[in-house]
Short mmCIF file of C-alpha atoms in Angstrom, two decimals:
data_model
loop_
_atom_site.label_atom_id
_atom_site.label_comp_id
_atom_site.label_asym_id
_atom_site.label_seq_id
_atom_site.Cartn_x
_atom_site.Cartn_y
_atom_site.Cartn_z
CA MET Z 1 34.92 -49.38 34.32
CA ALA Z 2 32.89 -48.76 37.49
CA LYS Z 3 29.20 -48.05 37.09
CA PRO Z 4 27.99 -44.50 37.84
CA LEU Z 5 26.61 -43.89 41.32
CA LEU Z 6 23.52 -42.22 39.83
CA GLU Z 7 22.20 -42.98 36.35
CA ILE Z 8 19.38 -40.85 34.95
CA LYS Z 9 18.08 -42.05 31.58
CA ASN Z 10 15.30 -40.54 29.45
CA LEU Z 11 13.74 -38.83 32.47
CA SER Z 12 10.43 -37.13 31.71
CA VAL Z 13 8.07 -35.55 34.23
CA ASN Z 14 4.50 -34.51 33.44
CA PHE Z 15 2.07 -32.71 35.74
CA LYS Z 16 -1.71 -32.86 35.51
CA THR Z 17 -3.14 -29.34 35.72
CA PRO Z 18 -6.65 -27.90 35.22
CA GLY Z 19 -5.44 -26.66 31.83
CA GLY Z 20 -4.11 -30.05 30.74
CA VAL Z 21 -0.83 -31.94 31.01
CA PHE Z 22 2.30 -29.84 31.58
CA SER Z 23 5.72 -31.24 30.63
CA ALA Z 24 8.27 -30.06 33.23
CA VAL Z 25 11.16 -32.36 32.25
CA ASP Z 26 11.56 -33.84 28.78
CA ASN Z 27 13.88 -36.80 28.07
CA VAL Z 28 16.81 -35.81 30.31
CA SER Z 29 19.82 -38.13 30.70
CA PHE Z 30 23.06 -37.76 32.68
CA ASP Z 31 25.25 -39.72 35.12
CA ILE Z 32 27.09 -38.92 38.34
CA ASN Z 33 30.13 -40.92 39.44
CA LYS Z 34 31.37 -41.38 43.00
CA GLY Z 35 33.23 -38.30 44.20
CA GLU Z 36 32.09 -36.24 41.19
CA THR Z 37 30.26 -32.92 41.15
CA VAL Z 38 27.66 -32.42 38.44
CA ALA Z 39 26.01 -29.01 38.18
CA LEU Z 40 22.49 -28.70 36.83
CA VAL Z 41 22.05 -25.09 35.70
CA GLY Z 42 19.40 -23.00 34.01
CA GLU Z 43 16.90 -20.28 34.71
CA SER Z 44 13.98 -20.58 37.10
CA GLY Z 45 11.37 -22.97 35.74
CA SER Z 46 13.83 -24.90 33.56
CA GLY Z 47 13.16 -28.18 35.38
CA LYS Z 48 16.29 -28.39 37.56
CA SER Z 49 14.57 -28.92 40.92
CA VAL Z 50 11.91 -31.24 39.42
CA SER Z 51 14.72 -33.46 38.13
CA ALA Z 52 16.28 -33.57 41.59
CA MET Z 53 12.95 -34.32 43.28
CA SER Z 54 12.54 -37.21 40.84
CA VAL Z 55 15.73 -38.76 42.25
CA MET Z 56 14.30 -38.53 45.77
CA GLN Z 57 10.81 -39.54 44.55
CA LEU Z 58 9.35 -36.52 46.31
CA LEU Z 59 7.10 -35.26 43.51
CA PRO Z 60 3.34 -35.00 44.15
CA TYR Z 61 2.41 -38.38 42.71
CA PRO Z 62 -0.05 -39.20 41.07
CA LEU Z 63 -0.43 -35.57 39.86
CA ALA Z 64 3.14 -35.99 38.68
CA SER Z 65 4.07 -38.92 36.46
CA HIS Z 66 7.04 -40.33 34.55
CA SER Z 67 7.09 -41.77 31.06
CA PRO Z 68 7.61 -45.56 30.77
CA GLU Z 69 11.13 -44.95 29.42
CA SER Z 70 12.17 -42.87 32.47
CA SER Z 71 14.82 -44.41 34.70
CA VAL Z 72 16.64 -43.24 37.82
CA LYS Z 73 19.13 -45.77 39.18
CA PHE Z 74 21.15 -45.33 42.38
CA ASN Z 75 23.91 -47.89 42.95
CA GLY Z 76 22.27 -49.91 40.18
CA GLU Z 77 18.86 -49.94 41.91
CA GLU Z 78 15.86 -48.45 40.08
CA LEU Z 79 14.17 -45.76 42.22
CA ILE Z 80 11.19 -44.81 40.05
CA GLY Z 81 8.12 -46.64 41.32
CA LYS Z 82 9.73 -47.83 44.54
CA PRO Z 83 7.41 -47.90 47.61
CA GLU Z 84 7.66 -45.18 50.25
CA SER Z 85 9.06 -47.65 52.81
CA PHE Z 86 12.07 -48.29 50.55
CA MET Z 87 12.66 -44.60 49.77
CA ARG Z 88 12.66 -43.67 53.47
CA LYS Z 89 15.75 -45.85 53.92
CA ILE Z 90 17.46 -44.09 51.01
CA ARG Z 91 16.55 -40.50 51.91
CA GLY Z 92 18.83 -38.99 54.52
CA GLN Z 93 20.91 -42.14 54.83
CA GLN Z 94 22.38 -42.65 51.35
CA ILE Z 95 21.12 -39.52 49.58
CA GLY Z 96 20.99 -36.21 51.42
CA MET Z 97 19.26 -33.10 50.12
CA ILE Z 98 19.62 -29.41 50.83
CA PHE Z 99 16.31 -27.80 49.87
CA GLN Z 100 16.07 -24.41 48.21
CA GLU Z 101 13.89 -22.65 50.79
CA PRO Z 102 14.93 -23.42 54.38
CA GLN Z 103 12.00 -21.53 55.93
CA SER Z 104 9.49 -23.86 54.29
CA ALA Z 105 11.65 -27.01 54.65
CA LEU Z 106 12.25 -26.59 58.40
CA ASN Z 107 9.44 -27.35 60.86
CA PRO Z 108 8.45 -24.08 62.60
CA LEU Z 109 7.22 -25.98 65.69
CA HIS Z 110 10.47 -27.83 66.46
CA THR Z 111 13.81 -26.56 67.73
CA ILE Z 112 16.96 -26.76 65.63
CA GLU Z 113 18.40 -29.52 67.82
CA LYS Z 114 15.26 -31.64 67.56
CA GLN Z 115 15.13 -31.41 63.77
CA ILE Z 116 18.78 -32.38 63.26
CA SER Z 117 18.66 -35.09 65.96
CA GLU Z 118 15.60 -36.67 64.37
CA VAL Z 119 17.71 -37.86 61.44
CA LEU Z 120 20.19 -39.46 63.86
CA PHE Z 121 17.45 -41.17 65.85
CA LEU Z 122 15.80 -42.59 62.71
CA HIS Z 123 18.85 -43.77 60.81
CA GLN Z 124 21.49 -44.44 63.47
CA ASN Z 125 19.43 -45.18 66.60
CA MET Z 126 21.61 -42.76 68.57
CA ASN Z 127 20.85 -41.88 72.17
CA LYS Z 128 20.21 -38.27 73.16
CA LYS Z 129 23.73 -37.70 74.53
CA ASP Z 130 25.51 -38.93 71.39
CA ALA Z 131 23.04 -37.11 69.16
CA ARG Z 132 23.68 -33.84 70.99
CA GLU Z 133 27.43 -34.27 70.52
CA ARG Z 134 26.95 -34.97 66.81
CA VAL Z 135 24.69 -31.90 66.44
CA ALA Z 136 27.36 -29.74 68.10
CA GLU Z 137 29.96 -31.22 65.72
CA LEU Z 138 27.75 -30.39 62.74
CA MET Z 139 27.33 -26.82 63.97
CA ASP Z 140 31.11 -26.47 63.86
CA LEU Z 141 31.22 -28.07 60.40
CA VAL Z 142 28.82 -25.55 58.86
CA GLY Z 143 30.41 -22.53 60.55
CA MET Z 144 27.80 -21.97 63.26
CA SER Z 145 29.74 -22.64 66.45
CA MET Z 146 27.97 -19.67 68.03
CA LEU Z 147 24.66 -21.55 67.77
CA LYS Z 148 25.79 -24.45 69.96
CA ASP Z 149 24.41 -22.49 72.91
CA ARG Z 150 21.14 -21.82 71.05
CA LEU Z 151 20.14 -25.29 69.90
CA ASN Z 152 16.74 -24.72 71.49
CA ALA Z 153 16.09 -21.88 69.02
CA TYR Z 154 13.29 -22.17 66.45
CA PRO Z 155 13.74 -21.50 62.70
CA HIS Z 156 12.02 -18.10 62.83
CA GLU Z 157 14.58 -16.95 65.41
CA LEU Z 158 17.46 -17.40 62.95
CA SER Z 159 18.52 -15.33 59.97
CA GLY Z 160 18.02 -16.61 56.42
CA GLY Z 161 21.67 -17.59 56.13
CA GLN Z 162 21.63 -19.40 59.47
CA ARG Z 163 18.53 -21.38 58.46
CA GLN Z 164 20.26 -22.41 55.24
CA ARG Z 165 23.27 -23.69 57.17
CA VAL Z 166 20.99 -25.69 59.47
CA MET Z 167 19.57 -27.34 56.34
CA ILE Z 168 23.11 -28.20 55.20
CA ALA Z 169 23.91 -29.68 58.62
CA MET Z 170 20.78 -31.87 58.43
CA ALA Z 171 21.71 -33.10 54.95
CA LEU Z 172 25.24 -34.04 56.06
CA THR Z 173 24.16 -35.78 59.28
CA ASN Z 174 24.66 -39.35 58.03
CA ASN Z 175 27.53 -38.72 55.60
CA PRO Z 176 25.50 -39.60 52.47
CA GLU Z 177 27.02 -41.06 49.30
CA LEU Z 178 25.19 -38.48 47.19
CA LEU Z 179 24.32 -34.97 48.27
CA ILE Z 180 21.74 -33.04 46.24
CA ALA Z 181 22.21 -29.32 46.86
CA ASP Z 182 19.32 -27.24 45.50
CA GLU Z 183 20.53 -23.62 45.51
CA PRO Z 184 22.60 -24.22 48.68
CA THR Z 185 23.99 -20.67 48.93
CA THR Z 186 20.97 -18.63 47.79
CA ALA Z 187 20.44 -16.96 51.19
CA LEU Z 188 24.11 -16.57 52.10
CA ASP Z 189 26.36 -13.53 51.95
CA VAL Z 190 29.55 -13.75 49.92
CA THR Z 191 31.91 -14.52 52.81
CA ILE Z 192 29.72 -17.32 54.21
CA GLN Z 193 29.05 -18.55 50.68
CA ALA Z 194 32.79 -19.05 50.19
CA GLN Z 195 32.99 -20.97 53.50
CA ILE Z 196 30.04 -23.23 52.63
CA LEU Z 197 31.38 -24.03 49.18
CA GLU Z 198 34.77 -24.80 50.69
CA LEU Z 199 33.05 -27.03 53.26
CA LEU Z 200 31.09 -28.94 50.60
CA GLN Z 201 34.24 -29.37 48.53
CA ASP Z 202 36.19 -30.64 51.55
CA LEU Z 203 33.44 -33.09 52.56
CA LYS Z 204 33.13 -34.32 49.00
CA GLU Z 205 36.84 -35.11 48.80
CA ARG Z 206 37.13 -36.52 52.34
CA LEU Z 207 34.08 -38.79 52.09
CA ASN Z 208 34.34 -39.47 48.33
CA MET Z 209 30.81 -38.07 48.20
CA ALA Z 210 29.10 -37.25 44.91
CA LEU Z 211 27.40 -33.88 44.58
CA LEU Z 212 24.48 -32.86 42.39
CA LEU Z 213 24.58 -29.08 42.48
CA ILE Z 214 21.47 -27.24 41.31
CA THR Z 215 22.02 -23.53 40.87
CA HIS Z 216 21.48 -20.49 38.70
CA ASP Z 217 24.79 -18.96 39.86
CA LEU Z 218 27.48 -19.82 37.34
CA THR Z 219 30.14 -18.41 39.65
CA ILE Z 220 29.49 -21.35 41.96
CA VAL Z 221 29.40 -23.80 39.06
CA GLU Z 222 32.80 -22.66 37.86
CA LYS Z 223 34.26 -23.07 41.34
CA MET Z 224 32.72 -26.45 42.15
CA ALA Z 225 31.65 -28.53 39.15
CA ASP Z 226 33.42 -31.27 37.20
CA GLN Z 227 30.56 -31.66 34.71
CA VAL Z 228 27.78 -29.21 33.75
CA CYS Z 229 24.29 -29.91 32.41
CA VAL Z 230 22.44 -26.85 31.07
CA MET Z 231 18.63 -27.01 31.09
CA GLN Z 232 16.07 -24.83 29.31
CA HIS Z 233 12.31 -25.42 29.25
CA GLY Z 234 12.74 -28.93 30.66
CA LYS Z 235 15.31 -30.08 28.11
CA LEU Z 236 19.08 -30.55 28.27
CA VAL Z 237 20.54 -28.12 25.74
CA GLU Z 238 24.24 -28.61 26.52
CA THR Z 239 26.43 -30.89 28.63
CA GLY Z 240 30.16 -31.17 29.07
CA ALA Z 241 33.19 -30.71 31.27
CA ALA Z 242 33.00 -27.47 33.24
CA LYS Z 243 36.31 -26.09 31.95
CA THR Z 244 35.33 -26.73 28.33
CA LEU Z 245 31.85 -25.28 28.72
CA PHE Z 246 33.08 -22.08 30.37
CA ALA Z 247 35.89 -21.63 27.86
CA LYS Z 248 33.84 -22.38 24.76
CA PRO Z 249 30.07 -22.73 25.20
CA SER Z 250 28.32 -23.99 22.07
CA HIS Z 251 24.62 -23.30 22.71
CA GLU Z 252 23.24 -19.75 22.50
CA TYR Z 253 21.33 -20.20 25.76
CA THR Z 254 24.54 -21.16 27.59
CA LYS Z 255 26.27 -18.09 26.16
CA MET Z 256 23.39 -15.91 27.38
CA LEU Z 257 23.67 -17.36 30.91
CA LEU Z 258 27.42 -16.75 31.01
CA ASN Z 259 26.98 -13.13 29.95
CA ALA Z 260 24.06 -12.32 32.26
CA GLN Z 261 24.89 -9.60 34.80
CA PRO Z 262 22.86 -6.92 36.58
CA LYS Z 263 23.52 -3.94 34.28
CA GLY Z 264 21.34 -1.36 35.99
CA ALA Z 265 22.95 2.04 36.40
CA VAL Z 266 21.90 4.07 39.40
CA LYS Z 267 21.22 7.73 38.64
CA ASN Z 268 23.07 10.47 40.46
CA ALA Z 269 21.51 11.29 43.82
CA LYS Z 270 19.82 14.65 44.16
CA PRO Z 271 21.24 16.33 47.26
CA ASP Z 272 18.10 18.44 47.69
CA ALA Z 273 15.69 15.47 47.52
CA PRO Z 274 13.21 15.58 50.45
CA VAL Z 275 13.62 13.05 53.27
CA ILE Z 276 10.80 10.49 53.24
CA LEU Z 277 11.86 8.34 56.19
CA LYS Z 278 14.29 8.95 59.00
CA GLY Z 279 15.34 6.69 61.84
CA SER Z 280 17.37 8.10 64.73
CA HIS Z 281 19.21 5.96 67.31
CA ILE Z 282 17.16 2.86 66.53
CA LYS Z 283 17.59 0.00 69.00
CA ILE Z 284 15.97 -3.43 68.78
CA HIS Z 285 17.03 -5.81 71.56
CA PHE Z 286 15.69 -9.32 72.20
CA PRO Z 287 15.79 -11.12 75.58
CA LYS Z 288 18.56 -13.72 75.65
CA LYS Z 289 18.70 -14.90 79.25
CA LYS Z 290 16.34 -14.61 82.20
CA ASN Z 291 16.90 -15.26 85.88
CA PHE Z 292 14.78 -17.40 88.21
CA PHE Z 293 12.24 -14.59 88.65
CA GLY Z 294 11.79 -14.10 84.89
CA LYS Z 295 13.77 -10.87 84.70
CA THR Z 296 15.92 -10.48 81.60
CA THR Z 297 19.64 -10.51 82.46
CA ASP Z 298 21.11 -10.54 78.96
CA TRP Z 299 20.01 -9.19 75.58
CA VAL Z 300 20.66 -9.89 71.91
CA LYS Z 301 21.37 -6.44 70.48
CA ALA Z 302 20.12 -7.11 66.94
CA VAL Z 303 20.05 -3.39 66.10
CA ASP Z 304 22.15 -1.21 68.36
CA ASP Z 305 21.87 2.57 68.01
CA ILE Z 306 21.55 2.98 64.24
CA SER Z 307 20.50 6.15 62.41
CA ILE Z 308 19.36 6.06 58.78
CA THR Z 309 17.88 8.52 56.29
CA ALA Z 310 15.98 7.58 53.12
CA LYS Z 311 15.32 10.30 50.55
CA LYS Z 312 12.58 10.45 47.94
CA GLY Z 313 13.52 8.64 44.73
CA GLN Z 314 16.73 7.23 46.17
CA THR Z 315 18.01 3.90 47.53
CA VAL Z 316 19.86 3.12 50.74
CA GLY Z 317 21.69 -0.19 50.49
CA VAL Z 318 22.12 -2.18 53.70
CA VAL Z 319 24.78 -4.88 53.55
CA GLY Z 320 26.49 -7.22 55.99
CA GLU Z 321 26.78 -10.89 56.80
CA SER Z 322 23.85 -13.07 57.86
CA GLY Z 323 22.77 -12.22 61.40
CA SER Z 324 24.19 -8.69 61.27
CA GLY Z 325 20.73 -7.16 61.86
CA LYS Z 326 19.87 -5.98 58.33
CA THR Z 327 16.37 -7.47 58.16
CA THR Z 328 15.61 -6.57 61.77
CA LEU Z 329 16.43 -2.94 60.98
CA GLY Z 330 14.09 -2.99 57.98
CA LEU Z 331 11.25 -4.49 60.00
CA GLY Z 332 11.80 -1.94 62.75
CA LEU Z 333 11.64 1.00 60.33
CA LEU Z 334 8.29 -0.32 59.06
CA ARG Z 335 7.06 -0.65 62.65
CA LEU Z 336 6.65 -4.40 62.19
CA LEU Z 337 8.96 -4.88 65.18
CA ALA Z 338 8.96 -2.82 68.37
CA SER Z 339 11.97 -0.53 68.68
CA GLN Z 340 13.49 2.27 70.70
CA GLY Z 341 14.47 5.55 69.08
CA GLU Z 342 12.66 7.92 66.75
CA ILE Z 343 11.15 7.06 63.36
CA SER Z 344 9.49 9.66 61.14
CA PHE Z 345 7.73 9.13 57.80
CA GLU Z 346 7.11 12.24 55.67
CA ASP Z 347 7.81 14.40 58.75
CA GLN Z 348 5.21 12.43 60.73
CA GLU Z 349 6.50 10.91 63.98
CA ILE Z 350 5.43 7.24 63.96
CA SER Z 351 7.70 5.74 66.66
CA ASN Z 352 4.84 5.16 69.06
CA TYR Z 353 2.11 4.33 66.56
CA ASN Z 354 0.12 1.21 67.39
CA ARG Z 355 -1.09 -1.35 64.85
CA LYS Z 356 -4.35 0.49 64.16
CA GLN Z 357 -2.58 3.81 63.58
CA MET Z 358 -0.09 2.17 61.21
CA ILE Z 359 -2.80 0.66 58.96
CA GLY Z 360 -3.36 4.04 57.30
CA LEU Z 361 0.33 4.17 56.33
CA ARG Z 362 0.74 0.59 55.08
CA GLU Z 363 -0.30 1.53 51.54
CA ASP Z 364 2.68 3.89 51.34
CA MET Z 365 5.13 1.62 53.20
CA GLN Z 366 5.59 -1.83 51.69
CA ILE Z 367 8.03 -4.74 52.00
CA VAL Z 368 9.26 -7.56 49.78
CA PHE Z 369 10.28 -10.43 52.05
CA GLN Z 370 13.37 -12.60 51.63
CA ASP Z 371 11.57 -15.95 51.50
CA PRO Z 372 8.82 -15.79 48.86
CA TYR Z 373 7.40 -19.23 49.64
CA GLY Z 374 6.98 -18.46 53.33
CA SER Z 375 5.39 -15.06 52.67
CA LEU Z 376 2.84 -16.20 50.06
CA SER Z 377 -0.33 -17.89 51.29
CA PRO Z 378 -0.61 -21.39 49.75
CA ARG Z 379 -4.42 -21.13 49.91
CA LEU Z 380 -4.72 -18.03 47.74
CA SER Z 381 -4.27 -17.76 43.99
CA VAL Z 382 -1.67 -15.36 42.62
CA GLY Z 383 -4.43 -12.91 41.69
CA GLN Z 384 -5.85 -13.02 45.21
CA ILE Z 385 -2.39 -12.54 46.75
CA ILE Z 386 -1.59 -9.47 44.63
CA GLY Z 387 -5.10 -8.07 45.03
CA GLU Z 388 -5.23 -8.50 48.81
CA GLY Z 389 -3.70 -5.09 49.46
CA LEU Z 390 -6.09 -3.46 46.99
CA ALA Z 391 -9.05 -5.01 48.82
CA ILE Z 392 -7.86 -3.48 52.10
CA HIS Z 393 -6.59 -0.07 50.99
CA ARG Z 394 -8.67 0.62 47.86
CA LYS Z 395 -12.10 -0.62 48.84
CA GLY Z 396 -13.84 1.64 46.34
CA LEU Z 397 -12.30 -0.10 43.32
CA SER Z 398 -14.60 -2.02 41.02
CA LYS Z 399 -13.88 -5.70 40.43
CA ASP Z 400 -12.84 -5.01 36.82
CA ARG Z 401 -10.47 -2.18 37.81
CA ARG Z 402 -8.88 -4.34 40.51
CA GLU Z 403 -8.34 -7.09 37.92
CA GLU Z 404 -6.71 -4.55 35.57
CA LEU Z 405 -4.25 -3.48 38.28
CA ILE Z 406 -3.39 -7.11 39.10
CA ILE Z 407 -2.74 -7.86 35.41
CA GLN Z 408 -0.56 -4.77 35.07
CA ALA Z 409 1.43 -5.68 38.19
CA LEU Z 410 2.19 -9.11 36.74
CA LYS Z 411 3.25 -7.58 33.43
CA ASP Z 412 5.56 -5.19 35.31
CA VAL Z 413 7.47 -8.15 36.79
CA HIS Z 414 7.58 -9.98 33.44
CA MET Z 415 5.02 -12.67 34.23
CA ASP Z 416 2.13 -13.92 32.12
CA PRO Z 417 -1.12 -12.36 33.47
CA GLU Z 418 -2.81 -15.76 33.02
CA THR Z 419 -0.70 -17.05 35.95
CA ARG Z 420 -2.99 -15.09 38.29
CA HIS Z 421 -5.30 -18.10 38.37
CA ARG Z 422 -2.58 -20.44 39.67
CA TYR Z 423 -1.18 -21.03 43.19
CA PRO Z 424 2.30 -20.39 44.67
CA HIS Z 425 3.33 -24.08 44.82
CA GLU Z 426 3.02 -24.26 41.03
CA PHE Z 427 5.90 -21.82 40.50
CA SER Z 428 9.69 -21.90 40.77
CA GLY Z 429 11.50 -19.95 43.50
CA GLY Z 430 12.34 -17.11 41.14
CA GLN Z 431 8.78 -16.84 39.87
CA ARG Z 432 7.44 -16.70 43.43
CA GLN Z 433 9.81 -13.82 44.20
CA ARG Z 434 8.45 -11.88 41.26
CA ILE Z 435 4.92 -12.45 42.57
CA SER Z 436 6.05 -10.98 45.92
CA ILE Z 437 7.40 -7.90 44.17
CA ALA Z 438 4.16 -7.50 42.21
CA ARG Z 439 2.18 -7.70 45.45
CA ALA Z 440 4.18 -4.83 46.95
CA MET Z 441 4.22 -2.65 43.84
CA VAL Z 442 0.51 -2.92 42.95
CA LEU Z 443 -0.30 -0.29 45.59
CA LYS Z 444 2.22 2.20 44.13
CA PRO Z 445 3.90 2.80 47.51
CA LYS Z 446 6.27 5.66 48.36
CA PHE Z 447 8.72 3.65 50.48
CA VAL Z 448 9.66 -0.01 50.06
CA VAL Z 449 11.95 -2.26 52.10
CA LEU Z 450 13.43 -4.82 49.71
CA ASP Z 451 14.76 -7.72 51.77
CA GLU Z 452 16.99 -9.80 49.46
CA PRO Z 453 14.56 -9.35 46.53
CA THR Z 454 16.89 -11.01 44.02
CA SER Z 455 18.46 -13.77 46.13
CA ALA Z 456 16.23 -16.50 44.67
CA LEU Z 457 16.59 -15.34 41.07
CA ASP Z 458 18.89 -16.48 38.29
CA LEU Z 459 21.31 -13.87 36.96
CA SER Z 460 19.37 -12.99 33.82
CA VAL Z 461 16.19 -12.41 35.86
CA GLN Z 462 18.19 -10.48 38.48
CA ALA Z 463 19.16 -8.07 35.72
CA GLU Z 464 15.50 -7.72 34.69
CA ILE Z 465 14.38 -7.12 38.28
CA VAL Z 466 17.10 -4.53 38.87
CA ASP Z 467 16.05 -2.72 35.69
CA LEU Z 468 12.40 -2.98 36.76
CA LEU Z 469 13.06 -1.61 40.25
CA LEU Z 470 15.11 1.28 38.82
CA GLU Z 471 12.36 1.97 36.27
CA LEU Z 472 9.65 2.00 38.97
CA GLN Z 473 11.81 4.19 41.17
CA ASP Z 474 12.37 6.69 38.38
CA LYS Z 475 8.71 6.70 37.34
CA HIS Z 476 7.16 7.03 40.81
CA ALA Z 477 10.04 8.61 42.79
CA LEU Z 478 10.11 5.54 45.05
CA SER Z 479 12.38 5.36 48.05
CA TYR Z 480 14.02 1.98 48.75
CA ILE Z 481 15.84 0.37 51.62
CA PHE Z 482 17.68 -2.38 49.71
CA ILE Z 483 18.88 -5.21 51.97
CA SER Z 484 21.18 -7.67 50.27
CA HIS Z 485 24.31 -9.79 50.47
CA ASP Z 486 24.80 -9.57 46.69
CA LEU Z 487 27.12 -6.61 46.33
CA ARG Z 488 26.86 -6.59 42.52
CA VAL Z 489 23.14 -5.88 42.77
CA VAL Z 490 23.61 -3.33 45.55
CA ARG Z 491 26.17 -1.50 43.46
CA ALA Z 492 23.66 -1.24 40.61
CA MET Z 493 20.90 0.05 42.91
CA ALA Z 494 22.21 2.06 45.86
CA HIS Z 495 22.85 5.79 46.22
CA ASP Z 496 23.90 5.49 49.87
CA LEU Z 497 25.28 2.49 51.71
CA ILE Z 498 25.24 1.20 55.28
CA VAL Z 499 27.55 -1.66 56.26
CA MET Z 500 26.36 -3.57 59.34
CA GLN Z 501 28.08 -6.04 61.66
CA HIS Z 502 26.68 -7.43 64.93
CA GLY Z 503 23.85 -4.88 64.99
CA LYS Z 504 26.06 -1.82 64.55
CA VAL Z 505 27.02 0.39 61.61
CA VAL Z 506 30.62 -0.26 60.62
CA GLU Z 507 30.71 2.20 57.73
CA ALA Z 508 28.19 4.49 56.04
CA GLY Z 509 28.16 7.05 53.25
CA PRO Z 510 27.68 7.46 49.49
CA ALA Z 511 27.69 4.01 47.90
CA LYS Z 512 30.14 4.97 45.16
CA ASP Z 513 32.71 6.19 47.70
CA ILE Z 514 32.49 3.03 49.80
CA PHE Z 515 32.71 0.67 46.83
CA GLU Z 516 35.71 2.51 45.39
CA ASN Z 517 37.52 3.32 48.63
CA PRO Z 518 36.30 1.39 51.71
CA GLN Z 519 37.78 2.61 54.98
CA GLU Z 520 37.01 -0.22 57.43
CA ASP Z 521 38.59 -3.69 57.42
CA TYR Z 522 35.20 -5.44 57.60
CA THR Z 523 33.96 -3.57 54.53
CA LYS Z 524 37.17 -4.42 52.69
CA THR Z 525 36.66 -8.12 53.53
CA LEU Z 526 33.10 -8.10 52.18
CA LEU Z 527 34.11 -6.34 48.98
CA ALA Z 528 37.16 -8.55 48.49
CA ALA Z 529 35.04 -11.71 48.75
CA ALA Z 530 32.55 -10.40 46.16
CA LEU Z 531 35.14 -8.98 43.78
CA ASP Z 532 37.27 -12.12 44.02
CA LEU Z 533 34.31 -14.26 42.87
CA LYS Z 534 33.52 -11.78 40.15
CA HIS Z 535 37.13 -11.67 38.99
CA LYS Z 536 37.31 -15.45 38.70
CA LYS Z 537 34.13 -15.51 36.67
CA LYS Z 538 35.49 -12.99 34.19
CA ALA Z 539 38.80 -14.80 33.94
CA ALA Z 540 37.03 -18.03 32.93
CA ARG Z 541 35.47 -16.32 29.94
#
């Protein structure tokens, strides 16, 4: 019998912290064969990503350490303890990795073409012409043919979903034997998610490539995995064939994961609720091409003549595929991007407000960004991050009172108040997102733009966050603009719905009406993709 491609035996990972030694992974063992997909699942903080980083030897050694019994063998070669020079030949060439947060993994100073080409220059000694052809081929592979004319774009100029696909293209550049995919579809809408999963499956079969899939989304696991390893608190609690595990899970934690769903129920909208924010004929266009004299000759119409009304205590859901203009619309309504059209907040015209004029309104108008790692300062502790807004907008607060509000904000998002002394890099993706929500909510705002607030969270935590957001909305009559590609969460949150495509509104109206009886083909496609995944998940149970 052939040896496994990857053999992980008795893997343990400990981290030195100011409070002592923290055990992130405890005695984990599993194998991956050539052409096989193994899914590593569990909630945020369960040790999934740490296990994967151990394979790549990318942990912060010597703060991180392995027990003497720990072993990670690739093609029979022990990787633990290997020098950096050896690992550089393995990474990217034989083992590719799709990181969880593309915004932090991509270099903000380099263009997309340069970052993908770099892998080709290092491992294949390609010339610029051949590298450019390969990059264009990869753009087609990951469903981004439209970006072949924008290879000189920088990461911040792309949507979250587009950045994730660039990461996938980089990982596939050298056709690796093993691909480690850490939450590969977190930032993607349901239609693109289906395309990416189909792409990974096709590449796996065509190249006989093994896949280590790290995810909290069991829908993806059911669709992709041959074997499943369930982790909780750094330990493996259940392993087995995917079909067997989905049909008859044995561990209580696995059963809980399979049954986790956002169960929030949106209350009936009050038709007489006052309008808190209104945008009329909003346009946000970016220069695309300029002539010899520097005059713009073509524009990217990210938001093209959109009107939106948010009422007190209610939620407007904004859905659409990546790049449809959802986030740009949210930033424009908050006056974080320049726009044309009229914007009023509590009957106050703010369309032409400058930065100084807007400062007085920032306490009432908050945002939770899509990428928690990119939006949290690595130099500030969690307490400092959450308290930053209080220091600006509530200068009269005593130090003790400010600390009380920070502690309460952390409790509201189900985090231990003692974590306020730690830093963002010490947390999982889901935990960082909860810190972002706490930072926005600590000021008790009236209007909040939620940009994919649950995209980085496992399903059980999604349900908690949805319940929390509904609870805060009910308690403080908060108004939300809820931007998301997860239609299950939107359905649990939204009173009204706007469906966007290419910067325009395709369909708008009461959320219940659109979910039950969509009128436009594009809306039907989005709903069909989401409901199809959901249907399959239920059928497996």
